[in-house]
Amino acid sequence: RVLFRSPGPTLSVTSTALDFNASQNTLTFSITNVGTQTLEWNISDNQDWMSVSPTSGSTTAEQDIVTVTVDRSGLAAGDYSGSVTVTSNGGDQVVAVSMEILPPILVVSSSLLDFGSTETNQTFLITNIGAGTLNWSISVDQFWISLWPSSGSTSTEEDEISVTVDRSGLSYGSYSGNLNITSDGGDATVS
């Protein structure tokens, strides 16, 4: 008499860690049944900023591709970690998930605007060379300087600031003032 025991379904995943770094939004891993019969599996994740698709399936010998997507919107700069848990009738597996959110970084195209004796309008650019959204605002320290816009936000586009000087009512002489730019990606001054 011969006794034979089938090993049954056995879960195997192609990766136990997914690192999204600072720029990737979607990564995948595969679920395979390295045993016999049919592997029935379910997936859950433990973070609001992460989603998984599909969340369940079954496989006999084929690979099932699972897509993990991260959403960085509304999150502060920093390192984040979480996990995806695969449970099945052939064992369980945890896949570690990590991502990084870089801060915004303020850059202005010019630190000095010289209007000479006749110019009344000039422009400069505010750019975010970091990640995420840069929120900025500008204050002026002289009544004869006006600008538009005085606040805004930028992710990848350049924001153009128009600066106007009004000489009416001023005596002859040289005048100077500052545009003080504050942002969540640093501060700058344009003289």
PDB file of C-alpha atoms in Angstrom:
ATOM      1  CA  ARG A   1       0.000   0.000   0.000  1.00  0.00           C
ATOM      2  CA  VAL A   2       1.361   3.460  -1.000  1.00  0.00           C
ATOM      3  CA  LEU A   3       0.523   6.582   0.991  1.00  0.00           C
ATOM      4  CA  PHE A   4       0.774   9.948  -0.744  1.00  0.00           C
ATOM      5  CA  ARG A   5       0.048  13.354   0.713  1.00  0.00           C
ATOM      6  CA  SER A   6      -0.430  16.320  -1.566  1.00  0.00           C
ATOM      7  CA  PRO A   7       1.407  19.408  -0.322  1.00  0.00           C
ATOM      8  CA  GLY A   8      -1.575  21.624  -1.191  1.00  0.00           C
ATOM      9  CA  PRO A   9      -1.340  25.277  -2.208  1.00  0.00           C
ATOM     10  CA  THR A  10       1.767  27.231  -1.157  1.00  0.00           C
ATOM     11  CA  LEU A  11       2.028  31.031  -1.362  1.00  0.00           C
ATOM     12  CA  SER A  12       5.067  32.663  -2.958  1.00  0.00           C
ATOM     13  CA  VAL A  13       5.537  36.401  -3.600  1.00  0.00           C
ATOM     14  CA  THR A  14       8.240  37.911  -5.818  1.00  0.00           C
ATOM     15  CA  SER A  15       9.121  40.730  -3.418  1.00  0.00           C
ATOM     16  CA  THR A  16       8.962  41.258   0.331  1.00  0.00           C
ATOM     17  CA  ALA A  17       9.773  44.989   0.093  1.00  0.00           C
ATOM     18  CA  LEU A  18       8.622  47.793  -2.211  1.00  0.00           C
ATOM     19  CA  ASP A  19      10.549  51.094  -2.054  1.00  0.00           C
ATOM     20  CA  PHE A  20       8.847  53.944  -3.894  1.00  0.00           C
ATOM     21  CA  ASN A  21      11.755  56.328  -3.154  1.00  0.00           C
ATOM     22  CA  ALA A  22      10.825  59.982  -3.749  1.00  0.00           C
ATOM     23  CA  SER A  23       9.403  59.736  -7.265  1.00  0.00           C
ATOM     24  CA  GLN A  24       7.671  56.440  -8.037  1.00  0.00           C
ATOM     25  CA  ASN A  25       3.908  56.133  -7.581  1.00  0.00           C
ATOM     26  CA  THR A  26       3.198  52.579  -8.739  1.00  0.00           C
ATOM     27  CA  LEU A  27       5.050  49.299  -8.148  1.00  0.00           C
ATOM     28  CA  THR A  28       4.015  45.671  -8.585  1.00  0.00           C
ATOM     29  CA  PHE A  29       4.716  42.249  -7.157  1.00  0.00           C
ATOM     30  CA  SER A  30       3.524  38.804  -8.181  1.00  0.00           C
ATOM     31  CA  ILE A  31       1.723  36.076  -6.288  1.00  0.00           C
ATOM     32  CA  THR A  32       2.412  32.491  -7.356  1.00  0.00           C
ATOM     33  CA  ASN A  33       1.247  29.096  -6.138  1.00  0.00           C
ATOM     34  CA  VAL A  34       4.353  26.912  -5.847  1.00  0.00           C
ATOM     35  CA  GLY A  35       2.289  24.048  -4.431  1.00  0.00           C
ATOM     36  CA  THR A  36      -0.631  22.107  -5.844  1.00  0.00           C
ATOM     37  CA  GLN A  37      -4.377  22.659  -6.060  1.00  0.00           C
ATOM     38  CA  THR A  38      -5.733  26.233  -6.006  1.00  0.00           C
ATOM     39  CA  LEU A  39      -4.291  29.048  -3.937  1.00  0.00           C
ATOM     40  CA  GLU A  40      -6.961  31.505  -2.712  1.00  0.00           C
ATOM     41  CA  TRP A  41      -5.514  34.834  -1.540  1.00  0.00           C
ATOM     42  CA  ASN A  42      -6.600  38.194  -0.075  1.00  0.00           C
ATOM     43  CA  ILE A  43      -4.653  41.420   0.394  1.00  0.00           C
ATOM     44  CA  SER A  44      -4.959  44.280   2.867  1.00  0.00           C
ATOM     45  CA  ASP A  45      -2.843  47.387   3.417  1.00  0.00           C
ATOM     46  CA  ASN A  46      -2.384  49.448   6.578  1.00  0.00           C
ATOM     47  CA  GLN A  47      -1.985  53.056   5.347  1.00  0.00           C
ATOM     48  CA  ASP A  48      -4.432  55.647   3.965  1.00  0.00           C
ATOM     49  CA  TRP A  49      -1.847  56.808   1.406  1.00  0.00           C
ATOM     50  CA  MET A  50      -1.555  53.343  -0.140  1.00  0.00           C
ATOM     51  CA  SER A  51      -3.936  51.326  -2.318  1.00  0.00           C
ATOM     52  CA  VAL A  52      -3.717  47.794  -3.699  1.00  0.00           C
ATOM     53  CA  SER A  53      -5.361  46.227  -6.742  1.00  0.00           C
ATOM     54  CA  PRO A  54      -6.648  43.570  -6.960  1.00  0.00           C
ATOM     55  CA  THR A  55      -7.364  42.743  -3.322  1.00  0.00           C
ATOM     56  CA  SER A  56      -8.171  39.069  -3.852  1.00  0.00           C
ATOM     57  CA  GLY A  57      -7.709  36.265  -6.342  1.00  0.00           C
ATOM     58  CA  SER A  58      -6.893  32.645  -6.955  1.00  0.00           C
ATOM     59  CA  THR A  59      -4.141  30.858  -8.840  1.00  0.00           C
ATOM     60  CA  THR A  60      -3.155  27.322  -9.671  1.00  0.00           C
ATOM     61  CA  ALA A  61       0.107  27.841 -11.559  1.00  0.00           C
ATOM     62  CA  GLU A  62      -0.115  31.307 -13.149  1.00  0.00           C
ATOM     63  CA  GLN A  63       1.317  34.508 -11.685  1.00  0.00           C
ATOM     64  CA  ASP A  64      -1.144  37.077 -10.353  1.00  0.00           C
ATOM     65  CA  ILE A  65       0.188  40.643 -10.639  1.00  0.00           C
ATOM     66  CA  VAL A  66      -0.629  42.970  -7.727  1.00  0.00           C
ATOM     67  CA  THR A  67      -0.302  46.743  -8.198  1.00  0.00           C
ATOM     68  CA  VAL A  68       0.499  48.960  -5.215  1.00  0.00           C
ATOM     69  CA  THR A  69      -0.058  52.704  -5.644  1.00  0.00           C
ATOM     70  CA  VAL A  70       0.931  55.520  -3.278  1.00  0.00           C
ATOM     71  CA  ASP A  71      -0.683  58.973  -3.094  1.00  0.00           C
ATOM     72  CA  ARG A  72       1.599  61.702  -1.702  1.00  0.00           C
ATOM     73  CA  SER A  73      -0.965  64.534  -1.919  1.00  0.00           C
ATOM     74  CA  GLY A  74      -1.573  66.297   1.376  1.00  0.00           C
ATOM     75  CA  LEU A  75       1.351  64.596   3.131  1.00  0.00           C
ATOM     76  CA  ALA A  76       4.243  66.482   4.711  1.00  0.00           C
ATOM     77  CA  ALA A  77       7.847  65.930   3.677  1.00  0.00           C
ATOM     78  CA  GLY A  78       9.446  62.911   5.321  1.00  0.00           C
ATOM     79  CA  ASP A  79       9.844  59.140   5.227  1.00  0.00           C
ATOM     80  CA  TYR A  80       6.776  56.899   5.307  1.00  0.00           C
ATOM     81  CA  SER A  81       6.414  53.169   5.786  1.00  0.00           C
ATOM     82  CA  GLY A  82       3.585  50.674   5.802  1.00  0.00           C
ATOM     83  CA  SER A  83       2.839  47.139   4.737  1.00  0.00           C
ATOM     84  CA  VAL A  84       0.734  44.990   2.472  1.00  0.00           C
ATOM     85  CA  THR A  85      -0.374  41.665   3.970  1.00  0.00           C
ATOM     86  CA  VAL A  86      -1.171  38.694   1.744  1.00  0.00           C
ATOM     87  CA  THR A  87      -3.242  35.999   3.478  1.00  0.00           C
ATOM     88  CA  SER A  88      -4.007  32.710   1.771  1.00  0.00           C
ATOM     89  CA  ASN A  89      -4.881  29.069   2.214  1.00  0.00           C
ATOM     90  CA  GLY A  90      -1.197  28.381   1.483  1.00  0.00           C
ATOM     91  CA  GLY A  91       0.431  30.709   4.020  1.00  0.00           C
ATOM     92  CA  ASP A  92       0.730  34.425   4.676  1.00  0.00           C
ATOM     93  CA  GLN A  93       3.302  37.005   3.596  1.00  0.00           C
ATOM     94  CA  VAL A  94       3.956  40.639   4.547  1.00  0.00           C
ATOM     95  CA  VAL A  95       5.375  43.048   1.931  1.00  0.00           C
ATOM     96  CA  ALA A  96       7.033  46.128   3.451  1.00  0.00           C
ATOM     97  CA  VAL A  97       6.258  49.420   1.687  1.00  0.00           C
ATOM     98  CA  SER A  98       8.304  52.625   2.009  1.00  0.00           C
ATOM     99  CA  MET A  99       8.311  56.017   0.326  1.00  0.00           C
ATOM    100  CA  GLU A 100       9.884  59.422   0.746  1.00  0.00           C
ATOM    101  CA  ILE A 101       8.416  62.864   0.236  1.00  0.00           C
ATOM    102  CA  LEU A 102      10.952  65.573  -0.480  1.00  0.00           C
ATOM    103  CA  PRO A 103      10.331  69.152   0.664  1.00  0.00           C
ATOM    104  CA  PRO A 104       9.698  72.065  -1.705  1.00  0.00           C
ATOM    105  CA  ILE A 105      12.695  74.372  -2.317  1.00  0.00           C
ATOM    106  CA  LEU A 106      12.294  78.075  -3.179  1.00  0.00           C
ATOM    107  CA  VAL A 107      14.435  79.618  -5.916  1.00  0.00           C
ATOM    108  CA  VAL A 108      14.095  83.179  -7.230  1.00  0.00           C
ATOM    109  CA  SER A 109      15.471  84.155 -10.645  1.00  0.00           C
ATOM    110  CA  SER A 110      16.993  87.422  -9.422  1.00  0.00           C
ATOM    111  CA  SER A 111      18.040  88.901  -6.099  1.00  0.00           C
ATOM    112  CA  LEU A 112      18.258  92.477  -7.458  1.00  0.00           C
ATOM    113  CA  LEU A 113      15.939  94.527  -9.641  1.00  0.00           C
ATOM    114  CA  ASP A 114      17.501  97.829 -10.790  1.00  0.00           C
ATOM    115  CA  PHE A 115      14.925 100.206 -12.236  1.00  0.00           C
ATOM    116  CA  GLY A 116      17.493 102.893 -13.081  1.00  0.00           C
ATOM    117  CA  SER A 117      15.978 106.335 -13.615  1.00  0.00           C
ATOM    118  CA  THR A 118      13.180 105.514 -16.082  1.00  0.00           C
ATOM    119  CA  GLU A 119      11.928 101.917 -15.809  1.00  0.00           C
ATOM    120  CA  THR A 120       8.672 101.384 -13.966  1.00  0.00           C
ATOM    121  CA  ASN A 121       8.015  97.642 -14.340  1.00  0.00           C
ATOM    122  CA  GLN A 122      10.156  94.502 -14.086  1.00  0.00           C
ATOM    123  CA  THR A 123       9.514  90.815 -13.431  1.00  0.00           C
ATOM    124  CA  PHE A 124      11.206  87.917 -11.711  1.00  0.00           C
ATOM    125  CA  LEU A 125      10.371  84.238 -11.354  1.00  0.00           C
ATOM    126  CA  ILE A 126       9.658  82.003  -8.386  1.00  0.00           C
ATOM    127  CA  THR A 127      10.404  78.313  -8.968  1.00  0.00           C
ATOM    128  CA  ASN A 128      10.133  75.160  -6.881  1.00  0.00           C
ATOM    129  CA  ILE A 129      13.184  72.970  -7.520  1.00  0.00           C
ATOM    130  CA  GLY A 130      12.149  70.528  -4.805  1.00  0.00           C
ATOM    131  CA  ALA A 131       9.118  68.275  -4.609  1.00  0.00           C
ATOM    132  CA  GLY A 132       5.499  68.778  -3.675  1.00  0.00           C
ATOM    133  CA  THR A 133       3.891  72.203  -3.668  1.00  0.00           C
ATOM    134  CA  LEU A 134       5.707  75.394  -2.696  1.00  0.00           C
ATOM    135  CA  ASN A 135       3.412  77.942  -1.012  1.00  0.00           C
ATOM    136  CA  TRP A 136       4.845  81.461  -1.015  1.00  0.00           C
ATOM    137  CA  SER A 137       3.960  85.045  -0.134  1.00  0.00           C
ATOM    138  CA  ILE A 138       5.716  88.389  -0.647  1.00  0.00           C
ATOM    139  CA  SER A 139       5.719  91.548   1.462  1.00  0.00           C
ATOM    140  CA  VAL A 140       7.220  94.906   0.482  1.00  0.00           C
ATOM    141  CA  ASP A 141       8.877  97.425   2.793  1.00  0.00           C
ATOM    142  CA  GLN A 142       8.326 100.609   0.756  1.00  0.00           C
ATOM    143  CA  PHE A 143       5.039 102.321  -0.161  1.00  0.00           C
ATOM    144  CA  TRP A 144       6.275 103.137  -3.707  1.00  0.00           C
ATOM    145  CA  ILE A 145       6.715  99.424  -4.575  1.00  0.00           C
ATOM    146  CA  SER A 146       3.756  97.334  -5.699  1.00  0.00           C
ATOM    147  CA  LEU A 147       3.695  93.799  -7.026  1.00  0.00           C
ATOM    148  CA  TRP A 148       1.371  91.184  -8.403  1.00  0.00           C
ATOM    149  CA  PRO A 149       0.696  88.499  -7.424  1.00  0.00           C
ATOM    150  CA  SER A 150       1.726  88.772  -3.786  1.00  0.00           C
ATOM    151  CA  SER A 151       1.153  85.098  -2.957  1.00  0.00           C
ATOM    152  CA  GLY A 152       0.746  81.784  -4.705  1.00  0.00           C
ATOM    153  CA  SER A 153       1.810  78.198  -4.982  1.00  0.00           C
ATOM    154  CA  THR A 154       3.802  76.210  -7.500  1.00  0.00           C
ATOM    155  CA  SER A 155       4.736  72.589  -7.984  1.00  0.00           C
ATOM    156  CA  THR A 156       6.650  72.514 -11.280  1.00  0.00           C
ATOM    157  CA  GLU A 157       5.616  75.705 -13.103  1.00  0.00           C
ATOM    158  CA  GLU A 158       7.370  79.073 -12.790  1.00  0.00           C
ATOM    159  CA  ASP A 159       5.386  81.874 -11.166  1.00  0.00           C
ATOM    160  CA  GLU A 160       6.092  85.289 -12.707  1.00  0.00           C
ATOM    161  CA  ILE A 161       5.978  88.260 -10.346  1.00  0.00           C
ATOM    162  CA  SER A 162       5.443  91.741 -11.768  1.00  0.00           C
ATOM    163  CA  VAL A 163       7.023  94.569  -9.751  1.00  0.00           C
ATOM    164  CA  THR A 164       6.114  98.223 -10.326  1.00  0.00           C
ATOM    165  CA  VAL A 165       7.667 101.369  -8.850  1.00  0.00           C
ATOM    166  CA  ASP A 166       5.788 104.665  -8.550  1.00  0.00           C
ATOM    167  CA  ARG A 167       8.093 107.706  -8.586  1.00  0.00           C
ATOM    168  CA  SER A 168       5.301 110.302  -8.248  1.00  0.00           C
ATOM    169  CA  GLY A 169       5.653 112.355  -5.105  1.00  0.00           C
ATOM    170  CA  LEU A 170       9.257 111.239  -4.459  1.00  0.00           C
ATOM    171  CA  SER A 171      12.126 113.738  -4.237  1.00  0.00           C
ATOM    172  CA  TYR A 172      15.192 113.467  -6.425  1.00  0.00           C
ATOM    173  CA  GLY A 173      17.619 110.765  -5.206  1.00  0.00           C
ATOM    174  CA  SER A 174      18.243 107.044  -4.989  1.00  0.00           C
ATOM    175  CA  TYR A 175      15.732 104.733  -3.353  1.00  0.00           C
ATOM    176  CA  SER A 176      15.918 101.114  -2.346  1.00  0.00           C
ATOM    177  CA  GLY A 177      13.527  98.614  -0.886  1.00  0.00           C
ATOM    178  CA  ASN A 178      13.094  94.908  -0.389  1.00  0.00           C
ATOM    179  CA  LEU A 179      10.651  92.232  -1.446  1.00  0.00           C
ATOM    180  CA  ASN A 180      10.634  89.676   1.357  1.00  0.00           C
ATOM    181  CA  ILE A 181       9.561  86.251   0.130  1.00  0.00           C
ATOM    182  CA  THR A 182       8.536  83.649   2.697  1.00  0.00           C
ATOM    183  CA  SER A 183       7.641  80.074   1.807  1.00  0.00           C
ATOM    184  CA  ASP A 184       7.465  76.549   3.154  1.00  0.00           C
ATOM    185  CA  GLY A 185      10.591  75.862   1.073  1.00  0.00           C
ATOM    186  CA  GLY A 186      12.805  78.658   2.418  1.00  0.00           C
ATOM    187  CA  ASP A 187      12.877  82.444   2.368  1.00  0.00           C
ATOM    188  CA  ALA A 188      14.512  84.965   0.012  1.00  0.00           C
ATOM    189  CA  THR A 189      14.893  88.703  -0.477  1.00  0.00           C
ATOM    190  CA  VAL A 190      14.821  90.614  -3.750  1.00  0.00           C
ATOM    191  CA  SER A 191      16.299  94.124  -3.438  1.00  0.00           C
TER     192      SER A 191
END
